[in-house]
Amino acid sequence: MDPLAGMDDSSTDDETASQTTEDDPQVPEQSHIPPPAPIVPLPPPPQPAPSTSAPQRERPHYQQRHILRGHTKSISAVKFSPDGKLLASCGAETVAKLWSPETGEFIRNLAGHTEGLSDIAWSSDSLSLATASDDTTIRIWDVETGVTRKILKGHTKWVFCLNYSQASNLLVSGGCDGDVRIWNVARGKCMKTLHAHLDYVTAVHFNRDASLIVSCALDGLIRIWNTSNGQCLKTLAEGHDAICQHVQFSPNSKYILSTAHDSAIRLWDYQSTRCLKTYTGHVNAKYCISACFSVTGGKWIVAGSEDHKTYIWDLQTREIVQVLEGHQDVVVAVAIHPIQNMIATGSIDNDLTIRLWTDRGRGLSA
Amino acid sequence: MNEALINPFHTLSHPTSIQTTLPAAALFAKFDPSGRFLATGRHNGAAEIWDLETKNDIRCLDGHVKPVTSVDWSRNSRYVLTSSKDWNIVVWDLASSCDPPQRYSTLRFDAPVVSASFHPKNSKIILALLTTGEAYLCDTRKGSKSRTQLHEVVDGERAGADSGSSRRSYMTVARFDPQGKYIFIGTSSGTLLVFRTRTKTMIARHKISGANVMKGLEFTRNGHRLVTNSSDRTLRQFILPSYAHLETPTTSTPTTAPHSPSSSPSPQPPPTQEIWEQDLEPTHRFNDPINKTAWHAMSFSPDGEWLAGGAADSAAHKVYVWDLSNDGQFVSALDGGREPLTHLHWHPKKSITASTTNQGNIHIWHCPNPERWGAFAGGFEEVDENVEYEEREDEFDIEDEAVLLERKMKAEEEDVDIDTIAVATSPPSNEPAFSKFNTSKAGTPAPNGDTTATLGTTPQDGLGGTGRSDSPGDMAMHVDVSIDPDALWAEEDPDDDVPGGWRMKVLMEDTDDSDDEHDKVGLTMIIS
């Protein structure tokens, strides 16, 4: 079932990379991990009929399942493939790594960049992976063979973030030169350069039909762009000294979710420029920390934190419903499995692990 | 979904300038129903699919040995049909992952094919028109495989009888209506024949006086209006009558009463088997009064409020635009340079048209929005002129922070919906037949409001009677659609073209020139 099983693993230049640990000695209270069991189609457990009067909400019950060791420098991004079969991660070393979310096994390295990596993105067919590197290029990889299909050159400084469009014919990237570039994936050529910001562009994201791009930068602004003509449609400025770190459209593209350095995550209605929800309680004042929508079970917002924890909020009530502890350093990267109740988190300097957390279904909302 | 941000007033203007030109070597170009792709037909027998987002040719469908005469898209863009002068129609499946895509099926005829189209509800039903002036309805479904010639029934003759065929005129254009319920065929003698798709029988004949040879037919998306192109160099717009009274006898009695317009020769609706003969009077005639140019093609805007006509000018590329919501007033003649126009098609959703030149280039026209510089400043709003600011009574009152916070928290109580995708984002063609009638983008959800509202209150000759009597007819059609035997028939044994059921795979071109090109750039920089 693993598409890469049995493939030549000659690119595994890092022998220690394939080690996975099923228990974590450092976190004894969460060390009880049952042997790997097929967790794919978990039928939702029989739920008592939700009483209409009781306002108590379902809570998630994520538990640590795997620790993925192998990165030797700070992790910058983790992403599940859209079909859920692979997990890709990257960090300050020059390779991107592929893992099996099912077993936690290391699968292969994607080696070719000459500098560290800041971001990765999957094409919607899960066959290609794009990586953004400090060597100013973006590489598009054939995941099955591990071969570089395209090298996208154009950015004049480090490439910091990137994302595919839903149709995967376009790629958008943001660089430390303040530019946002739109790429033609089939040709590997830059179609458009938007001089979008005056500082590092820290996140870029397409909406569902790829008609809009949202970007944010260390200049503190969130901007929305018309993909077809490159015009700026709107600028959202977060209040005061809240410099936005990460921004993305909601799954239906009606809202955007932003994380900012005032330790707040905000959900915006970008049409009316209104902040609809604010999620607080975590610590975020220094690092670029991403947040995620989780819609496989209940509706949660998930984000890392500088207090080494990962926080899960209820989308509607804005309450913290679970805190995942285990990492030994700042959790900067977080990703949500597209089908199962699974979270991947990645940490930096003193930790360098990726942890996979699963919710076995007790907390599924009806 | 994002229209409000891109186009805050929800107006669909007409395109005004060329955004880009695709060097496609094409004879014509047609948008797919989603508006993401463009299919072109070429003189060498190939057809190409272009991605409008990347402006790239992404597929080459090479299956004919003579020029392609028409292309058509299935409703969710999965299948593409090409017809050619090599006597064949080829259906292609774009969901196949190999490049070039494999042909899905081939239909062979005994003469060159002039045009072909998919049934709007099932791509396994194909309408073909041959150079011999014959039209065929080809049903390729397993249970009902058939190829039926559509015969014009002439006076005093029953369908199927062969005598008097000399009096029949050549069929010069054949189209399904947008619901696929009827087939409209234009003839060389200036008549419009209407066939019922399901029974393949002719039900009506409309004489269009002065039209001569019919050259083209286009419908508005809701199927209420039709524009014809004919050899008298005039485009005519008609409001289509309802054919509901030509149904089976059981339903004919209640629905027909409003339908026998005073101009109809027979006051009583004809029995089912007979042909409804009626002259249609156009609501508008569009022509070029000065140059008297003929028209190569015409196309409605998605909301049916604009009509674009491609002039058959031998020395210029001219697209004429008329405003149908403003009584068909001529709006502008867009100049596309010196390469004469051969084909024109309007985007299914946006204010974009594609016009093809005789050199094979495709001009993509758009309506440029002016850059709004205010968009770069957060929290600022542009105003058209100076406004005297009036301060609210409590505007600068200092409020207790706790109260402020509480108010903010309260405002955030409201539930948000992050993952339901609004229905409007899916193309209207995906929707069931009944709602399709109401998805007119003109913003007139009332079923009978469309024709009257969009055409203004001072229609030209003949509209008064037809237009008004038509409205109840729409109602009748609505009732009819919900139990529509025609739709049921068409949706039997459906094709695999389900909404969201396939994805156009992005094929990466194996051009290892990224490094070479880099060098070239370096070289040119040195030279300059």
PDB file of N, CA, C and O in Angstrom, chain A residues 46-86:
ATOM      1  N   PRO A  46     -19.878   4.394  18.062  1.00  0.00           N
ATOM      2  CA  PRO A  46     -21.281   4.754  18.291  1.00  0.00           C
ATOM      3  C   PRO A  46     -21.367   5.909  19.271  1.00  0.00           C
ATOM      4  O   PRO A  46     -20.802   5.844  20.360  1.00  0.00           O
ATOM      5  N   GLN A  47     -22.043   6.912  18.869  1.00  0.00           N
ATOM      6  CA  GLN A  47     -22.138   8.111  19.690  1.00  0.00           C
ATOM      7  C   GLN A  47     -23.517   8.148  20.320  1.00  0.00           C
ATOM      8  O   GLN A  47     -24.499   7.843  19.670  1.00  0.00           O
ATOM      9  N   PRO A  48     -23.560   8.518  21.565  1.00  0.00           N
ATOM     10  CA  PRO A  48     -24.889   8.774  22.128  1.00  0.00           C
ATOM     11  C   PRO A  48     -25.498   9.971  21.417  1.00  0.00           C
ATOM     12  O   PRO A  48     -24.780  10.877  21.008  1.00  0.00           O
ATOM     13  N   ALA A  49     -26.789   9.917  21.242  1.00  0.00           N
ATOM     14  CA  ALA A  49     -27.446  11.024  20.546  1.00  0.00           C
ATOM     15  C   ALA A  49     -27.138  12.323  21.258  1.00  0.00           C
ATOM     16  O   ALA A  49     -27.326  12.427  22.473  1.00  0.00           O
ATOM     17  N   PRO A  50     -26.589  13.298  20.563  1.00  0.00           N
ATOM     18  CA  PRO A  50     -26.194  14.537  21.236  1.00  0.00           C
ATOM     19  C   PRO A  50     -27.426  15.245  21.776  1.00  0.00           C
ATOM     20  O   PRO A  50     -28.361  15.533  21.026  1.00  0.00           O
ATOM     21  N   SER A  51     -27.408  15.454  23.054  1.00  0.00           N
ATOM     22  CA  SER A  51     -28.548  16.153  23.643  1.00  0.00           C
ATOM     23  C   SER A  51     -28.474  17.612  23.240  1.00  0.00           C
ATOM     24  O   SER A  51     -27.417  18.219  23.243  1.00  0.00           O
ATOM     25  N   THR A  52     -29.578  18.138  22.885  1.00  0.00           N
ATOM     26  CA  THR A  52     -29.592  19.488  22.332  1.00  0.00           C
ATOM     27  C   THR A  52     -29.317  20.530  23.394  1.00  0.00           C
ATOM     28  O   THR A  52     -28.813  21.596  23.108  1.00  0.00           O
ATOM     29  N   SER A  53     -29.628  20.204  24.640  1.00  0.00           N
ATOM     30  CA  SER A  53     -29.482  21.224  25.669  1.00  0.00           C
ATOM     31  C   SER A  53     -28.048  21.311  26.158  1.00  0.00           C
ATOM     32  O   SER A  53     -27.549  22.392  26.433  1.00  0.00           O
ATOM     33  N   ALA A  54     -27.380  20.173  26.245  1.00  0.00           N
ATOM     34  CA  ALA A  54     -26.036  20.183  26.813  1.00  0.00           C
ATOM     35  C   ALA A  54     -25.067  20.907  25.882  1.00  0.00           C
ATOM     36  O   ALA A  54     -24.906  20.513  24.738  1.00  0.00           O
ATOM     37  N   PRO A  55     -24.450  21.967  26.352  1.00  0.00           N
ATOM     38  CA  PRO A  55     -23.578  22.724  25.479  1.00  0.00           C
ATOM     39  C   PRO A  55     -22.180  22.145  25.412  1.00  0.00           C
ATOM     40  O   PRO A  55     -21.357  22.662  24.667  1.00  0.00           O
ATOM     41  N   GLN A  56     -21.886  21.097  26.181  1.00  0.00           N
ATOM     42  CA  GLN A  56     -20.510  20.640  26.186  1.00  0.00           C
ATOM     43  C   GLN A  56     -20.138  20.088  24.806  1.00  0.00           C
ATOM     44  O   GLN A  56     -20.922  19.398  24.168  1.00  0.00           O
ATOM     45  N   ARG A  57     -18.965  20.474  24.392  1.00  0.00           N
ATOM     46  CA  ARG A  57     -18.532  20.126  23.041  1.00  0.00           C
ATOM     47  C   ARG A  57     -17.651  18.895  23.076  1.00  0.00           C
ATOM     48  O   ARG A  57     -17.075  18.553  24.096  1.00  0.00           O
ATOM     49  N   GLU A  58     -17.563  18.266  21.959  1.00  0.00           N
ATOM     50  CA  GLU A  58     -16.629  17.166  21.819  1.00  0.00           C
ATOM     51  C   GLU A  58     -15.209  17.719  21.907  1.00  0.00           C
ATOM     52  O   GLU A  58     -14.942  18.836  21.491  1.00  0.00           O
ATOM     53  N   ARG A  59     -14.349  16.913  22.439  1.00  0.00           N
ATOM     54  CA  ARG A  59     -12.962  17.317  22.509  1.00  0.00           C
ATOM     55  C   ARG A  59     -12.101  16.311  21.754  1.00  0.00           C
ATOM     56  O   ARG A  59     -12.446  15.144  21.690  1.00  0.00           O
ATOM     57  N   PRO A  60     -11.009  16.780  21.223  1.00  0.00           N
ATOM     58  CA  PRO A  60     -10.108  15.838  20.563  1.00  0.00           C
ATOM     59  C   PRO A  60      -9.296  15.072  21.604  1.00  0.00           C
ATOM     60  O   PRO A  60      -9.108  15.542  22.731  1.00  0.00           O
ATOM     61  N   HIS A  61      -8.873  13.891  21.259  1.00  0.00           N
ATOM     62  CA  HIS A  61      -8.031  13.103  22.158  1.00  0.00           C
ATOM     63  C   HIS A  61      -6.834  12.600  21.374  1.00  0.00           C
ATOM     64  O   HIS A  61      -6.730  11.427  21.066  1.00  0.00           O
ATOM     65  N   TYR A  62      -5.973  13.508  21.022  1.00  0.00           N
ATOM     66  CA  TYR A  62      -4.798  13.117  20.251  1.00  0.00           C
ATOM     67  C   TYR A  62      -3.747  12.530  21.178  1.00  0.00           C
ATOM     68  O   TYR A  62      -3.552  13.007  22.298  1.00  0.00           O
ATOM     69  N   GLN A  63      -3.120  11.475  20.708  1.00  0.00           N
ATOM     70  CA  GLN A  63      -2.036  10.850  21.474  1.00  0.00           C
ATOM     71  C   GLN A  63      -0.849  10.667  20.563  1.00  0.00           C
ATOM     72  O   GLN A  63      -1.006  10.420  19.364  1.00  0.00           O
ATOM     73  N   GLN A  64       0.311  10.771  21.149  1.00  0.00           N
ATOM     74  CA  GLN A  64       1.510  10.623  20.356  1.00  0.00           C
ATOM     75  C   GLN A  64       1.611   9.196  19.837  1.00  0.00           C
ATOM     76  O   GLN A  64       1.358   8.231  20.556  1.00  0.00           O
ATOM     77  N   ARG A  65       1.966   9.078  18.583  1.00  0.00           N
ATOM     78  CA  ARG A  65       1.986   7.748  17.983  1.00  0.00           C
ATOM     79  C   ARG A  65       3.378   7.378  17.470  1.00  0.00           C
ATOM     80  O   ARG A  65       3.826   6.272  17.646  1.00  0.00           O
ATOM     81  N   HIS A  66       4.041   8.307  16.841  1.00  0.00           N
ATOM     82  CA  HIS A  66       5.380   8.028  16.331  1.00  0.00           C
ATOM     83  C   HIS A  66       6.261   9.236  16.569  1.00  0.00           C
ATOM     84  O   HIS A  66       5.785  10.373  16.559  1.00  0.00           O
ATOM     85  N   ILE A  67       7.558   8.951  16.728  1.00  0.00           N
ATOM     86  CA  ILE A  67       8.547  10.021  16.708  1.00  0.00           C
ATOM     87  C   ILE A  67       9.455   9.743  15.529  1.00  0.00           C
ATOM     88  O   ILE A  67       9.979   8.638  15.393  1.00  0.00           O
ATOM     89  N   LEU A  68       9.587  10.705  14.665  1.00  0.00           N
ATOM     90  CA  LEU A  68      10.364  10.535  13.455  1.00  0.00           C
ATOM     91  C   LEU A  68      11.678  11.278  13.643  1.00  0.00           C
ATOM     92  O   LEU A  68      11.686  12.498  13.719  1.00  0.00           O
ATOM     93  N   ARG A  69      12.758  10.517  13.719  1.00  0.00           N
ATOM     94  CA  ARG A  69      14.070  11.140  13.901  1.00  0.00           C
ATOM     95  C   ARG A  69      14.858  11.019  12.614  1.00  0.00           C
ATOM     96  O   ARG A  69      14.741  10.041  11.903  1.00  0.00           O
ATOM     97  N   GLY A  70      15.673  11.987  12.349  1.00  0.00           N
ATOM     98  CA  GLY A  70      16.483  11.937  11.142  1.00  0.00           C
ATOM     99  C   GLY A  70      16.972  13.312  10.733  1.00  0.00           C
ATOM    100  O   GLY A  70      18.052  13.447  10.183  1.00  0.00           O
ATOM    101  N   HIS A  71      16.191  14.315  11.033  1.00  0.00           N
ATOM    102  CA  HIS A  71      16.646  15.661  10.687  1.00  0.00           C
ATOM    103  C   HIS A  71      17.802  16.043  11.599  1.00  0.00           C
ATOM    104  O   HIS A  71      17.801  15.745  12.790  1.00  0.00           O
ATOM    105  N   THR A  72      18.782  16.684  10.992  1.00  0.00           N
ATOM    106  CA  THR A  72      19.953  17.068  11.769  1.00  0.00           C
ATOM    107  C   THR A  72      19.983  18.563  12.046  1.00  0.00           C
ATOM    108  O   THR A  72      20.824  19.043  12.788  1.00  0.00           O
ATOM    109  N   LYS A  73      19.086  19.290  11.393  1.00  0.00           N
ATOM    110  CA  LYS A  73      18.980  20.721  11.660  1.00  0.00           C
ATOM    111  C   LYS A  73      17.499  21.053  11.856  1.00  0.00           C
ATOM    112  O   LYS A  73      16.627  20.225  11.610  1.00  0.00           O
ATOM    113  N   SER A  74      17.251  22.281  12.216  1.00  0.00           N
ATOM    114  CA  SER A  74      15.885  22.703  12.543  1.00  0.00           C
ATOM    115  C   SER A  74      14.903  22.376  11.422  1.00  0.00           C
ATOM    116  O   SER A  74      15.176  22.623  10.251  1.00  0.00           O
ATOM    117  N   ILE A  75      13.763  21.878  11.828  1.00  0.00           N
ATOM    118  CA  ILE A  75      12.721  21.543  10.856  1.00  0.00           C
ATOM    119  C   ILE A  75      11.958  22.813  10.527  1.00  0.00           C
ATOM    120  O   ILE A  75      11.672  23.638  11.407  1.00  0.00           O
ATOM    121  N   SER A  76      11.647  22.991   9.249  1.00  0.00           N
ATOM    122  CA  SER A  76      10.915  24.204   8.869  1.00  0.00           C
ATOM    123  C   SER A  76       9.497  23.915   8.402  1.00  0.00           C
ATOM    124  O   SER A  76       8.631  24.778   8.500  1.00  0.00           O
ATOM    125  N   ALA A  77       9.252  22.727   7.871  1.00  0.00           N
ATOM    126  CA  ALA A  77       7.893  22.451   7.409  1.00  0.00           C
ATOM    127  C   ALA A  77       7.644  20.957   7.385  1.00  0.00           C
ATOM    128  O   ALA A  77       8.550  20.165   7.122  1.00  0.00           O
ATOM    129  N   VAL A  78       6.414  20.559   7.674  1.00  0.00           N
ATOM    130  CA  VAL A  78       5.964  19.183   7.471  1.00  0.00           C
ATOM    131  C   VAL A  78       4.653  19.274   6.705  1.00  0.00           C
ATOM    132  O   VAL A  78       3.860  20.176   6.937  1.00  0.00           O
ATOM    133  N   LYS A  79       4.454  18.356   5.770  1.00  0.00           N
ATOM    134  CA  LYS A  79       3.211  18.381   4.979  1.00  0.00           C
ATOM    135  C   LYS A  79       2.816  16.948   4.643  1.00  0.00           C
ATOM    136  O   LYS A  79       3.649  16.160   4.190  1.00  0.00           O
ATOM    137  N   PHE A  80       1.532  16.636   4.836  1.00  0.00           N
ATOM    138  CA  PHE A  80       0.989  15.360   4.372  1.00  0.00           C
ATOM    139  C   PHE A  80       0.666  15.481   2.891  1.00  0.00           C
ATOM    140  O   PHE A  80       0.224  16.533   2.427  1.00  0.00           O
ATOM    141  N   SER A  81       0.834  14.377   2.167  1.00  0.00           N
ATOM    142  CA  SER A  81       0.407  14.383   0.771  1.00  0.00           C
ATOM    143  C   SER A  81      -1.119  14.391   0.744  1.00  0.00           C
ATOM    144  O   SER A  81      -1.767  13.908   1.664  1.00  0.00           O
ATOM    145  N   PRO A  82      -1.720  14.934  -0.326  1.00  0.00           N
ATOM    146  CA  PRO A  82      -3.185  15.029  -0.370  1.00  0.00           C
ATOM    147  C   PRO A  82      -3.880  13.676  -0.314  1.00  0.00           C
ATOM    148  O   PRO A  82      -5.009  13.588   0.134  1.00  0.00           O
ATOM    149  N   ASP A  83      -3.212  12.596  -0.745  1.00  0.00           N
ATOM    150  CA  ASP A  83      -3.840  11.277  -0.609  1.00  0.00           C
ATOM    151  C   ASP A  83      -3.567  10.656   0.759  1.00  0.00           C
ATOM    152  O   ASP A  83      -4.024   9.557   1.045  1.00  0.00           O
ATOM    153  N   GLY A  84      -2.794  11.346   1.593  1.00  0.00           N
ATOM    154  CA  GLY A  84      -2.571  10.900   2.955  1.00  0.00           C
ATOM    155  C   GLY A  84      -1.552   9.797   3.101  1.00  0.00           C
ATOM    156  O   GLY A  84      -1.334   9.302   4.201  1.00  0.00           O
ATOM    157  N   LYS A  85      -0.907   9.381   2.023  1.00  0.00           N
ATOM    158  CA  LYS A  85      -0.025   8.217   2.118  1.00  0.00           C
ATOM    159  C   LYS A  85       1.403   8.565   2.500  1.00  0.00           C
ATOM    160  O   LYS A  85       2.161   7.677   2.863  1.00  0.00           O
ATOM    161  N   LEU A  86       1.781   9.811   2.377  1.00  0.00           N
ATOM    162  CA  LEU A  86       3.154  10.199   2.661  1.00  0.00           C
ATOM    163  C   LEU A  86       3.183  11.472   3.488  1.00  0.00           C
ATOM    164  O   LEU A  86       2.252  12.273   3.449  1.00  0.00           O
TER     165      LEU A  86
END
